[in-house]
Coordinates of C-alpha atoms in Angstrom, one line a residue:
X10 CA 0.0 0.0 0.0
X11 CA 1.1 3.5 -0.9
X12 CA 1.6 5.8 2.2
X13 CA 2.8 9.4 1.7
X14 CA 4.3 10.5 5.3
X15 CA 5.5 14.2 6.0
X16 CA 8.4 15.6 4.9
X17 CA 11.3 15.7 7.6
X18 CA 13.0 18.1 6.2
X19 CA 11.8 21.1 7.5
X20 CA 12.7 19.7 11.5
X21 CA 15.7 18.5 10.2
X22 CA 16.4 22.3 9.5
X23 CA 15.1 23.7 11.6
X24 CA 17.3 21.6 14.2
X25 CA 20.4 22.5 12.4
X26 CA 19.7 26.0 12.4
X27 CA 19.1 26.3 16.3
X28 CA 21.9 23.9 16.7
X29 CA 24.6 25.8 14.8
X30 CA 23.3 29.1 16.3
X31 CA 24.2 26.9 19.8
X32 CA 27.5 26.7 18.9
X33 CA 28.2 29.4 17.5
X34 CA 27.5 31.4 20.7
X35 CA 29.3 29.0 22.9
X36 CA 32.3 29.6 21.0
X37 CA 32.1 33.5 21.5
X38 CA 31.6 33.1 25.1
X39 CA 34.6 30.8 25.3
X40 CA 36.7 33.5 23.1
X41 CA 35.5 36.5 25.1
X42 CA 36.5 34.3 28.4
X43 CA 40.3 34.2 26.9
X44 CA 40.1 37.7 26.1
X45 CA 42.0 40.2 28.5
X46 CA 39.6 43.0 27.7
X47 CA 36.1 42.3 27.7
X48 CA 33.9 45.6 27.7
X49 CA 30.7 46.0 29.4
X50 CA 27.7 44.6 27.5
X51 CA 26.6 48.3 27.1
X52 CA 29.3 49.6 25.4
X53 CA 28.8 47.3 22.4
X54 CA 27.6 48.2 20.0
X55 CA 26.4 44.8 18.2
X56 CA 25.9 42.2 20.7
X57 CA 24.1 38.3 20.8
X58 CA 22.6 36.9 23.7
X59 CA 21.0 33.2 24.0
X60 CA 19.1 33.5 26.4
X61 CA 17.6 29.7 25.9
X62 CA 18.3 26.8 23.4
X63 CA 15.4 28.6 21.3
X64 CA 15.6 32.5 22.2
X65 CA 18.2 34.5 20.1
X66 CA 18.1 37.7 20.9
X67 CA 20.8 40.4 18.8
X68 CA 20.4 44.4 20.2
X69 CA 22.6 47.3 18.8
X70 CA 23.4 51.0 19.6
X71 CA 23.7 51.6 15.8
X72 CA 20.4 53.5 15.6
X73 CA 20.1 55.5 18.6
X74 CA 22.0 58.4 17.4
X75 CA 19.6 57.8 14.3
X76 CA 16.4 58.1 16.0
X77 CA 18.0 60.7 17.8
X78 CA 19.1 62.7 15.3
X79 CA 15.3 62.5 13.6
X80 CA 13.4 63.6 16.3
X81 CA 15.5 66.4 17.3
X82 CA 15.4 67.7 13.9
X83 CA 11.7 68.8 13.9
X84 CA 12.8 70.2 16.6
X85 CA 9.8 73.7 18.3
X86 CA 12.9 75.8 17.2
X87 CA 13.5 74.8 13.8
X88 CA 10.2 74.0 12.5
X89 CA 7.9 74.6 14.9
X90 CA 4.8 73.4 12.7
X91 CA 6.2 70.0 12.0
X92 CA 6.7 69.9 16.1
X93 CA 3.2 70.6 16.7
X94 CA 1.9 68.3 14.3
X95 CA 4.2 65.2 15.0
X96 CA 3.6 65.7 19.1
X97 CA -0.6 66.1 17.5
X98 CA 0.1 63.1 15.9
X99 CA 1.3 61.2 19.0
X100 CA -1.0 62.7 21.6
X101 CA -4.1 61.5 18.6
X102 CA -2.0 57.8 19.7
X103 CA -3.0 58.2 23.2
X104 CA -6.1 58.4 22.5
X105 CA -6.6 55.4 19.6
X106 CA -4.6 53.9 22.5
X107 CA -7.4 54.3 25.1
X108 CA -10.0 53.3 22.2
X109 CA -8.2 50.1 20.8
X110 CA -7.7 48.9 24.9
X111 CA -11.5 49.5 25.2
X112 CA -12.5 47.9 21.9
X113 CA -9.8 44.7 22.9
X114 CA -12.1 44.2 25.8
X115 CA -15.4 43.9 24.0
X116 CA -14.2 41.6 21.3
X117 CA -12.8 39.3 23.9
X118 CA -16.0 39.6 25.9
X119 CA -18.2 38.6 22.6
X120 CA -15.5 35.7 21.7
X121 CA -15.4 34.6 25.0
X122 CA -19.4 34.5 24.8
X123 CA -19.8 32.5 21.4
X124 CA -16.7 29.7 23.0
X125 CA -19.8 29.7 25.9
X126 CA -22.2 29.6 23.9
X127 CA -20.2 26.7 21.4
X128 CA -19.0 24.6 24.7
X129 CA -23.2 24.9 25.9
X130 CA -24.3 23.6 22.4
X131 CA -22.3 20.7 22.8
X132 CA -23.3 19.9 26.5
X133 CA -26.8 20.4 25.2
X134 CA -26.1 17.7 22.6
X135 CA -24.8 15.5 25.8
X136 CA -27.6 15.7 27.9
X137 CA -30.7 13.5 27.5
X138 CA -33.9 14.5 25.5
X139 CA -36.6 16.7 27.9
X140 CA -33.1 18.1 30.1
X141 CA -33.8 21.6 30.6
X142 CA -31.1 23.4 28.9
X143 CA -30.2 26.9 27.8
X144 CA -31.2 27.7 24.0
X145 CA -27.5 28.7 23.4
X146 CA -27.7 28.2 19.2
X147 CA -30.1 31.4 19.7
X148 CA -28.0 33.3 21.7
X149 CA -25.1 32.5 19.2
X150 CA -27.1 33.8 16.5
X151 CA -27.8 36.8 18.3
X152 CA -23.7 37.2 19.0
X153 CA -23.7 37.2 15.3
X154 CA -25.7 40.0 14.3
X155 CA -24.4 42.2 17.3
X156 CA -20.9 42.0 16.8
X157 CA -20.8 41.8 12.8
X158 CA -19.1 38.3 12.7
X159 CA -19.7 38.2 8.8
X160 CA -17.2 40.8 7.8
X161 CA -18.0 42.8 4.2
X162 CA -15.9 40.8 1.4
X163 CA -13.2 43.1 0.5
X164 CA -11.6 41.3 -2.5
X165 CA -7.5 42.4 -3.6
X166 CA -6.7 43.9 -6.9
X167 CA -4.0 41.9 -7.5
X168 CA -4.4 38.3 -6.3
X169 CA -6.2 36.2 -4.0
X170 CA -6.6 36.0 -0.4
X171 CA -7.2 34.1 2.5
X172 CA -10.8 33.8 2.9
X173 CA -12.9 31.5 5.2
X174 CA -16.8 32.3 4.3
X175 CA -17.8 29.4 7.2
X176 CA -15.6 31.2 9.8
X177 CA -18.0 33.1 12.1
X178 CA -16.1 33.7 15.0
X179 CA -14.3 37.3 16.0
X180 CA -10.9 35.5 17.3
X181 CA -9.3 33.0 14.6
X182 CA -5.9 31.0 15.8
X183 CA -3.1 31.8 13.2
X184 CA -1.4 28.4 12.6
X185 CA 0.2 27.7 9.4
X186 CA -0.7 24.6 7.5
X187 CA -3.9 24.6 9.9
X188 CA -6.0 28.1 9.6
X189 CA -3.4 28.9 7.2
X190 CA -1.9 28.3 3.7
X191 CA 1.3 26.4 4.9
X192 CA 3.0 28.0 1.3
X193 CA 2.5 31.5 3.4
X194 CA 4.9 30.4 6.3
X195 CA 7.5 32.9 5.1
X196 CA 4.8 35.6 4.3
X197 CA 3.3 35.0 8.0
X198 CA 7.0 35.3 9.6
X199 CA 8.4 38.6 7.4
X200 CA 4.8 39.9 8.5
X201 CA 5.4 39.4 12.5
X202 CA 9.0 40.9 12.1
X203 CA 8.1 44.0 10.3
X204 CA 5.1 44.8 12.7
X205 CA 7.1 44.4 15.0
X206 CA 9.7 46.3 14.1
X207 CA 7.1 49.0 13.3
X208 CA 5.6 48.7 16.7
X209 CA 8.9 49.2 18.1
X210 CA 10.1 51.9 16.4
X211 CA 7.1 54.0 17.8
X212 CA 8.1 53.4 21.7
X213 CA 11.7 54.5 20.4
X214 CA 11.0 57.6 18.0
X215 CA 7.8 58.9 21.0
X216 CA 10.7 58.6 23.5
X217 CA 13.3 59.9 21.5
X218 CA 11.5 63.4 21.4
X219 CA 10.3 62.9 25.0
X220 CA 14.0 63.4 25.7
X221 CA 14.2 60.0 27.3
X222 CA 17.3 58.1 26.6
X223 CA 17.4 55.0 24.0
X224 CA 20.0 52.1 25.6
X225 CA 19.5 49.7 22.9
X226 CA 17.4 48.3 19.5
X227 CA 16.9 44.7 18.9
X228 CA 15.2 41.6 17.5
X229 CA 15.0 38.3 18.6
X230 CA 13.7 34.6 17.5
X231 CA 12.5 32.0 19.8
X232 CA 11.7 28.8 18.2
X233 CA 10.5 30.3 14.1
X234 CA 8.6 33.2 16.1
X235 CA 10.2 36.6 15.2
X236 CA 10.3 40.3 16.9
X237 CA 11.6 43.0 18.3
X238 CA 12.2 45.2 21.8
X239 CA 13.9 48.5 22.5
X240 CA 15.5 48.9 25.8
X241 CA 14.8 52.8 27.2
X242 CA 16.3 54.3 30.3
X243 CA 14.4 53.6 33.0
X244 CA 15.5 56.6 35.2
X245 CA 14.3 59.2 32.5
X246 CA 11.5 57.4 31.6
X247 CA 10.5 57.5 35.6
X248 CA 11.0 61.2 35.1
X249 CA 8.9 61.7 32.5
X250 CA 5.7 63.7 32.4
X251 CA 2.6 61.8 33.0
X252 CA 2.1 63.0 29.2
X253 CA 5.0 62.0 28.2
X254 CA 5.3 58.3 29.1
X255 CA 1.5 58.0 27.9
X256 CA 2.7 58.9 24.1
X257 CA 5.8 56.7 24.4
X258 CA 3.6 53.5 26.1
X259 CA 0.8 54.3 23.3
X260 CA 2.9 55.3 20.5
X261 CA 3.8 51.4 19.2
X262 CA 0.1 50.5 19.1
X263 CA -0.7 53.8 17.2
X264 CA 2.5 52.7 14.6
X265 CA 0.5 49.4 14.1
X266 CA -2.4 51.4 13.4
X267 CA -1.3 53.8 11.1
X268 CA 0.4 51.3 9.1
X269 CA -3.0 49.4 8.9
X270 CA -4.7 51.7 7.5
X271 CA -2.3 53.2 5.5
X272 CA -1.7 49.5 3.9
X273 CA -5.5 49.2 3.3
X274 CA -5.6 52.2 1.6
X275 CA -2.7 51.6 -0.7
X276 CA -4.4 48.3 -2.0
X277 CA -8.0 49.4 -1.8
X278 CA -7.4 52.3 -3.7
X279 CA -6.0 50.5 -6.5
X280 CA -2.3 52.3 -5.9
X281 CA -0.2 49.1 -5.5
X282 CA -1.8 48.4 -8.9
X283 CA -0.7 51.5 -10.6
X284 CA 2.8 51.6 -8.6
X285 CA 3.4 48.0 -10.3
X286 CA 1.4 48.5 -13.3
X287 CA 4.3 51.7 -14.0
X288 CA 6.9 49.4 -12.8
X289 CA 6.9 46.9 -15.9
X290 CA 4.0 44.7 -15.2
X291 CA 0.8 45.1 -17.6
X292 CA -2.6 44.4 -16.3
X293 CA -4.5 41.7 -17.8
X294 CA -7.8 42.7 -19.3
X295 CA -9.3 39.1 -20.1
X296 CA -8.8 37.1 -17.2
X297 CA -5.9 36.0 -14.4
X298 CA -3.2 35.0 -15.2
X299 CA -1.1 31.7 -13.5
X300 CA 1.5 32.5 -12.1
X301 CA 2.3 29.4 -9.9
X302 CA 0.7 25.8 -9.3
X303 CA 1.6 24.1 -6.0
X304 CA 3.1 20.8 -6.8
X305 CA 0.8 18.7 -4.7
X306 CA -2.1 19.9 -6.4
X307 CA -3.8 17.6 -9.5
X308 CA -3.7 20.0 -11.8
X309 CA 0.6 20.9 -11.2
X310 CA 1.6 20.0 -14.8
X311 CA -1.7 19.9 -16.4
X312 CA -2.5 23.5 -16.3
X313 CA 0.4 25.7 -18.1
X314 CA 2.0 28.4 -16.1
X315 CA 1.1 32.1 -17.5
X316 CA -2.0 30.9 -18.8
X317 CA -5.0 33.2 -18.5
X318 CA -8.2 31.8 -17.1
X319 CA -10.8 33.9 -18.5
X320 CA -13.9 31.5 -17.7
X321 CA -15.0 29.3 -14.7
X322 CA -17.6 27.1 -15.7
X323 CA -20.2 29.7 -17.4
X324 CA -19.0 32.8 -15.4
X325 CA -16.7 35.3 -17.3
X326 CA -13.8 36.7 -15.1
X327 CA -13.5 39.5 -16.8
X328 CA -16.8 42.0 -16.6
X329 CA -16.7 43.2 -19.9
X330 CA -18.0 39.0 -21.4
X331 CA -19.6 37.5 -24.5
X332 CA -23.3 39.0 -25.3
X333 CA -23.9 35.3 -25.6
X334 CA -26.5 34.4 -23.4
X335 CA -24.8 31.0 -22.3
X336 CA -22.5 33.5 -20.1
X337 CA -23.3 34.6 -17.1
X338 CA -21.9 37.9 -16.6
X339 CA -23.6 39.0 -13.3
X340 CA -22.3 41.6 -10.6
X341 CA -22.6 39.1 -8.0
X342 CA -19.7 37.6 -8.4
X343 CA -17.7 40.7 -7.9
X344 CA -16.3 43.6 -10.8
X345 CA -12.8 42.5 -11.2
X346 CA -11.2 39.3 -12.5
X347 CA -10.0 38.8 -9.2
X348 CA -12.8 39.1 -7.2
X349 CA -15.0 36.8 -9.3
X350 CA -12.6 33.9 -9.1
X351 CA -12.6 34.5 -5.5
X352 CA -16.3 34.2 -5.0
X353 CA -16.6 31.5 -7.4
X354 CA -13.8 29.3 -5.6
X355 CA -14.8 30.5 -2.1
X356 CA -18.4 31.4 -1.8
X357 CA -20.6 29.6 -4.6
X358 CA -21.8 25.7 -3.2
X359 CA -23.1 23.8 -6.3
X360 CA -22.4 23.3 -9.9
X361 CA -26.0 25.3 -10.5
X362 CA -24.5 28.9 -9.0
X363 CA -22.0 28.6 -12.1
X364 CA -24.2 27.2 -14.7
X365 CA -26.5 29.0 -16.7
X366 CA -27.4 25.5 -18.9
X367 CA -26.8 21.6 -19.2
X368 CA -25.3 19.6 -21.4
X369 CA -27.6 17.3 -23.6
X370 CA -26.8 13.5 -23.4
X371 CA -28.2 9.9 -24.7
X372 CA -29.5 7.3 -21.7
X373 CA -27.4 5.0 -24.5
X374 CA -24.4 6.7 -23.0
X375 CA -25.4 6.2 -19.3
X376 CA -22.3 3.9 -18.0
X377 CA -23.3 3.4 -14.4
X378 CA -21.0 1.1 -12.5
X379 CA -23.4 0.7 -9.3
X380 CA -20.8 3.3 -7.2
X381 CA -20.2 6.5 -9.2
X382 CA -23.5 7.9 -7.2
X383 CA -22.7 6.7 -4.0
X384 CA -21.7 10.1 -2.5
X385 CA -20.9 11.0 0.6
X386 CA -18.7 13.2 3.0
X387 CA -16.2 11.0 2.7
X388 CA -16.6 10.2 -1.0
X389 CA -18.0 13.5 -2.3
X390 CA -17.1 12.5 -6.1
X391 CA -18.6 9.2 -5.9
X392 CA -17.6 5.8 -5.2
X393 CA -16.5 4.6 -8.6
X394 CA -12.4 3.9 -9.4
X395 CA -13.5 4.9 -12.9
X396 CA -12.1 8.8 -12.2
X397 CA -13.6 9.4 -15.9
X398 CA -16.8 8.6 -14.5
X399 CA -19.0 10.8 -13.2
X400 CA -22.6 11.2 -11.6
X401 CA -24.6 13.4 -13.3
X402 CA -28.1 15.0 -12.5
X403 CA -31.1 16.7 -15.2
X404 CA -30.4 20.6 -15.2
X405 CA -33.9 21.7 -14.2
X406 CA -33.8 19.3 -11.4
X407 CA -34.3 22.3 -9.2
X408 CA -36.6 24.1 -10.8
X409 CA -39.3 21.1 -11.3
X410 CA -38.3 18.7 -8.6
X411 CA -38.0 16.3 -11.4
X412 CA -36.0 13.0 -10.4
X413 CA -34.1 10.7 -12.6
X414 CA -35.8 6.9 -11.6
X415 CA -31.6 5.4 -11.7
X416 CA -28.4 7.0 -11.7
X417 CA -27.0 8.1 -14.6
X418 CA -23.8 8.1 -14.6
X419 CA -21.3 9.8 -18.0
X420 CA -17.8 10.2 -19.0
X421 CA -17.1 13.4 -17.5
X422 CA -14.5 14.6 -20.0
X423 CA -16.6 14.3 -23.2
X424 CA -20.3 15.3 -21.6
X425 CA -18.5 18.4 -20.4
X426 CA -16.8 19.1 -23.6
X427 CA -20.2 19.7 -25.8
X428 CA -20.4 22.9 -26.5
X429 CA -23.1 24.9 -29.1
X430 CA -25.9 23.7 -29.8
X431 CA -25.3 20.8 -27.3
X432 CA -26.7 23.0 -24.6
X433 CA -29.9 22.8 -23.2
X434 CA -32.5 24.1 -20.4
X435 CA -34.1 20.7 -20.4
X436 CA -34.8 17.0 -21.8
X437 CA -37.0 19.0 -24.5
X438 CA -34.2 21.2 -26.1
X439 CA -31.8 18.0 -26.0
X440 CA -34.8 16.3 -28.2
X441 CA -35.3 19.3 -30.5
X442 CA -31.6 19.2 -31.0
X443 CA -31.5 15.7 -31.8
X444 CA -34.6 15.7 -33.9
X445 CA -33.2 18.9 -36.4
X446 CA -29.8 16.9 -36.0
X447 CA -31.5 13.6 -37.8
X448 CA -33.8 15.4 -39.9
X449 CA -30.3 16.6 -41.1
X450 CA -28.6 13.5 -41.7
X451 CA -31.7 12.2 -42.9
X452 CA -32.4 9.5 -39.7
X453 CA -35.4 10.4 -37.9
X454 CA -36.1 9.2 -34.3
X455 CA -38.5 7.4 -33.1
X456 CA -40.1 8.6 -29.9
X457 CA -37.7 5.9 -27.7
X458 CA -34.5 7.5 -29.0
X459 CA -36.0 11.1 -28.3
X460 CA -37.1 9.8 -24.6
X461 CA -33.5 8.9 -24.5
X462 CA -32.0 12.6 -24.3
X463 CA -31.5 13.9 -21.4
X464 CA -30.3 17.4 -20.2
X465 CA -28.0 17.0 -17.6
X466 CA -25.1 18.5 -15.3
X467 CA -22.5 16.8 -12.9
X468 CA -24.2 16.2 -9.6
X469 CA -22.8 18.4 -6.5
X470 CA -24.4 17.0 -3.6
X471 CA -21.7 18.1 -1.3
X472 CA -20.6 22.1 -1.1
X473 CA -16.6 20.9 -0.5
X474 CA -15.8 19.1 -3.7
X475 CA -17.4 19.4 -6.6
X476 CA -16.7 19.9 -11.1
X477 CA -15.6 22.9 -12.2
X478 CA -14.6 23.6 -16.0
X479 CA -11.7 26.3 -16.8
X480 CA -11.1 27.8 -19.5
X481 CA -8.0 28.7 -20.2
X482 CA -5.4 30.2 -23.3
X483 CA -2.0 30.0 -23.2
X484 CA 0.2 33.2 -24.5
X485 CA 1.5 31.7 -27.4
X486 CA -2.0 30.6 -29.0
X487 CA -5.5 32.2 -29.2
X488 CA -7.7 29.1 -29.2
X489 CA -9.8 28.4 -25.8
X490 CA -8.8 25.1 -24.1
X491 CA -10.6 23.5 -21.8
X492 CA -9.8 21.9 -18.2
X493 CA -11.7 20.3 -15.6
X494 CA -10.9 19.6 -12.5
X495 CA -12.8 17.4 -10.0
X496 CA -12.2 18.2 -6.3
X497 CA -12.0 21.0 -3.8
X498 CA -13.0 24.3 -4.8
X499 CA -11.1 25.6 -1.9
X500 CA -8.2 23.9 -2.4
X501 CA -8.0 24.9 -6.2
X502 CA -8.3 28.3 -5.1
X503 CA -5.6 27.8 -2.5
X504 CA -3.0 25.9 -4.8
X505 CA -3.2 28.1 -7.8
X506 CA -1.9 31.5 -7.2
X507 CA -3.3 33.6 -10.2
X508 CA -2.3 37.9 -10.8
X509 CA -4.2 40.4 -12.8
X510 CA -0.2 41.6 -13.9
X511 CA 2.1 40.3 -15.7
X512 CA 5.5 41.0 -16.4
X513 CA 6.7 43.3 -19.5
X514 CA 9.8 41.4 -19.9
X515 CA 10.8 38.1 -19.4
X516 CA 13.3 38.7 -16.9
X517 CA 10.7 40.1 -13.8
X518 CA 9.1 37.2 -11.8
X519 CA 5.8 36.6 -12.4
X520 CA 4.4 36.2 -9.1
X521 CA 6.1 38.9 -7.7
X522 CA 3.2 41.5 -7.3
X523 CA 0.9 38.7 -5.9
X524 CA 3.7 37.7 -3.5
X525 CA 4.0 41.4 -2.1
X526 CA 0.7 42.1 -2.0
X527 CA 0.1 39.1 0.1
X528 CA 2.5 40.1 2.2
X529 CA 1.1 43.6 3.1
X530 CA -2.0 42.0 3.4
X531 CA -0.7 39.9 6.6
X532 CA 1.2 43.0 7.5
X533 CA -2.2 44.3 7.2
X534 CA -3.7 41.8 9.4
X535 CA -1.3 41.3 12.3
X536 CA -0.7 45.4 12.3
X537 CA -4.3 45.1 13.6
X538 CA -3.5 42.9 15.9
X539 CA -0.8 44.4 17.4
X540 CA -3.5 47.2 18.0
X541 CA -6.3 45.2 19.9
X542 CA -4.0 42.9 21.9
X543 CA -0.8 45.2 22.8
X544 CA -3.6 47.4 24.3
X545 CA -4.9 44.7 26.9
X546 CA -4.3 45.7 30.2
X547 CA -2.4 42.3 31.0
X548 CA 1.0 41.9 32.2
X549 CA 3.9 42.4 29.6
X550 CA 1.6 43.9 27.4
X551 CA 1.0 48.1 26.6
X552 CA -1.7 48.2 28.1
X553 CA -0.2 47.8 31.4
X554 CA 1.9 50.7 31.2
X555 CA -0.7 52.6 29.8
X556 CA -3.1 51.6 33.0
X557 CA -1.0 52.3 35.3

């Protein structure tokens, strides 16, 4: 039997990394023992501490005369406008401060709530029928409505992003490979670093024109976890207006903040578009383009790299589609290529949101093997080893509550291929079609035969996996090809990374405006995280220093 087991080799390195960094410090130490000078820690200016197997921690002096230098030079006597407005802008901080601590407390209050509420449902499950028991799915509903669980879909410009449409909780835990794409590990860990680097950099520039002393800058790791820490005097920080130590305790939240909304403005606004779009990348105007396929996923090889989907099942990408009525073009799905393949991938549940009509087939083509309709959660695609066999339902199933009498099950690749006139709203057009088709060839039916068509479409009982056609061209060649794909929506939409940009010249990456973009958008993310949770009043936190 074929197993596939985890790969290794990320433990492997990330033992050898923590293992040379082991070493490495333990031969300084036993250097700097030798040595016949050895000057205080604070007069170095570069210096690495281990503070544990896992905890690296590296702090500098570098910067101070840096940060120093910048906040003394919008200095009250030299400009005193740009004074007033950056000690404005920091005092504003004090108050977002105050805000964010008070906002932090009500989301954990309403998540703390719908985990109560979550736990009771399940106890209520527990109990035995007629036990008197709290109505907590109403009270979760309620939670819902109050606290706006279902956020406004805000789709990127440039390329996908995480999205979880069945997530209706206020707190999410952030674990790669879990709640996240693991692919985004490195995009998750620059994210954390440059927050907190921002977040730092605020404490140090606020105190910095407080007048209060920077000792030292640093980062640190411990374990893959990245940030950062700056190390003030504690003496002039003590003497320190009341005012004072406020903006300096507040100003890292109000960074994160600023940088927030800043970010969202930059890729809501369309302006990491233009910068890229002036920067030797082209939009595309008929479609997304692929710019990478993860290799795990079925359609790695089979679907050609810089390709440009234009069509997902009936539904045109781009909003400017065919006047043919077989397309649907509808505002629904979003107004940018992006945004439709999105919804369609994230947010549509059954073949019938993304069809518009069937596909006409003969009962004489019906190839049921007894398990291609057996579908279930576990087998959402049907029983049958025959993966070029698929179950297939009539079209206006859903319209008339008509039922097929026994499964009809078709090769998936060639019902699905029929295009034209082999179309059809129901059984009748498929006959129609037949019947002109004959008259044609000079073979008329007879009424059996015209029984026989049916107007059909792949069967989608379960919302997690179902058929999805894309249509695709390649850049050397205008003809449409067609590919279908059989499986998870979600995961199709997390393994192929698509871009409405492409590069100019062959020498710029392709997926480098998708990479960066989803970047900032995690920068985005945690920068508002660092807001709500720096702000609890909890120990080690901002919020501390700010309440007391």
């Amino acid at each position: 039997m074929d197993r596939s087991y985890p790969s290794l080799l990320p433990v492997l390195l990330f033992v050898a990394v923590w293992a040379l960094a082991n070493i490495a410090c333990a031969l300084v130490r036993c250097i700097r023992r030798r040595s016949k000078r050895q000057p205080p820690a604070s007069e170095e200016t570069w210096t690495a501490e281990l503070v544990s197997p896992l905890h690296l921690r590296v702090s500098t002096t570098a910067f101070n005369d840096i940060i120093s230098a910048a906040a003394s030079l919008c200095s009250s006597e030299r400009w005193p406008r740009v004074a007033w407005l950056i000690d404005a802008f920091y005092s504003t901080g004090v108050y977002a401060a105050i805000a964010s601590m008070v906002l932090c407390v009500g989301v954990l209050a309403v998540a703390a709530l719908q985990i109560g509420a979550a736990m009771g449902a399940k106890i209520g499950l527990m109990l035995p029928k007629g036990a008197l028991i709290l109505n907590v799915s109403v009270l979760d509903q309620l939670l819902t409505k109050v606290s706006d669980m279902e956020p406004s879909e805000q789709h990127s410009q440039l390329s996908r992003r995480q999205h979880h449409p069945e997530s209706q909780h206020v707190l999410q835990p952030v674990i790669p490979g879990v709640t996240l794409p693991a692919g985004h590990l490195w995009h998750y860990l620059a994210a954390l670093a440059i927050c907190a680097v921002v977040h730092e950099l605020g404490h140090a520039f606020a105190a910095a024109r407080s007048r209060i002393t920077i000792q030292r800058l640093g980062v640190f790791v411990m374990g893959i976890y990245p940030g950062a820490f700056v190390e003030l005097c504690q003496a002039k920080l003590d003497q320190a207006s009341v005012a004072n130590r406020l903006r300096v305790s507040c100003a890292g939240v109000w960074h994160n903040a600023v940088t927030a909304v800043c970010i969202w403005l930059l890729i809501r606004s369309g302006g990491l578009g233009a910068l890229f779009a002036n920067s030797g990348w082209s939009r595309v105007s008929n479609g997304v383009a692929v710019v990478d396929i993860a290799s795990h996923s079925p359609l790695y090889g089979q679907l050609p790299l810089h390709s440009t989907i234009h069509r997902i099942d009936d539904v045109c990408l781009q909003p400017q589609c065919s006047n043919d009525s077989i397309f649907i073009n509808d505002s629904q799905f979003g107004s940018s290529a992006i945004a439709r393949w999105t919804s369609i991938l994230t947010a549509t549940y059954s073949n019938r949101n993304t069809t518009s009509a069937g596909f006409c087939a003969s009962l004489a083509e019906n190839a049921d093997d007894g398990l291609c309709c057996e579908m279930s959660p576990r087998f959402p695609l049907g029983e049958s080893p025959d993966l070029e066999l698929f179950c297939f339902e009539r079209f206006q199933q859903a319209y008339s509550g008509a039922q097929l009498t026994s499964p009809v099950c078709f090769d998936l690749r060639v019902v699905l291929q029929r295009t034209g006139t082999d179309r059809c709203q129901s059984d009748h057009d498929c006959s129609i079609i037949e019947s002109t088709r004959s008259s044609l060839l000079q073979q008329p039916l007879n009424g059996r035969q015209k029984q026989d068509r049916l107007c059909v479409i792949p069967k989608s009982p379960h919302a997690d996996s179902r058929v999805l056609r894309l249509y695709y061209r390649i850049p050397e060649s205008a003809s449409e090809k067609l590919l279908v794909y059989a499986g998870s929506p979600a995961s199709l939409w997390l393994d192929v990374q698509v871009s409405s940009l492409v590069p100019r010249v062959e020498w710029l990456p392709y997926s480098l405006p998708s990479w960066i973009e989803t970047l900032l958008q995690y920068v985005l993310s945690f920068s508002l995280a660092f807001c709500l949770l720096n702000a609890l009043p909890a120990w080690h936190l901002d919020g501390e220093h700010q309440t007391a």
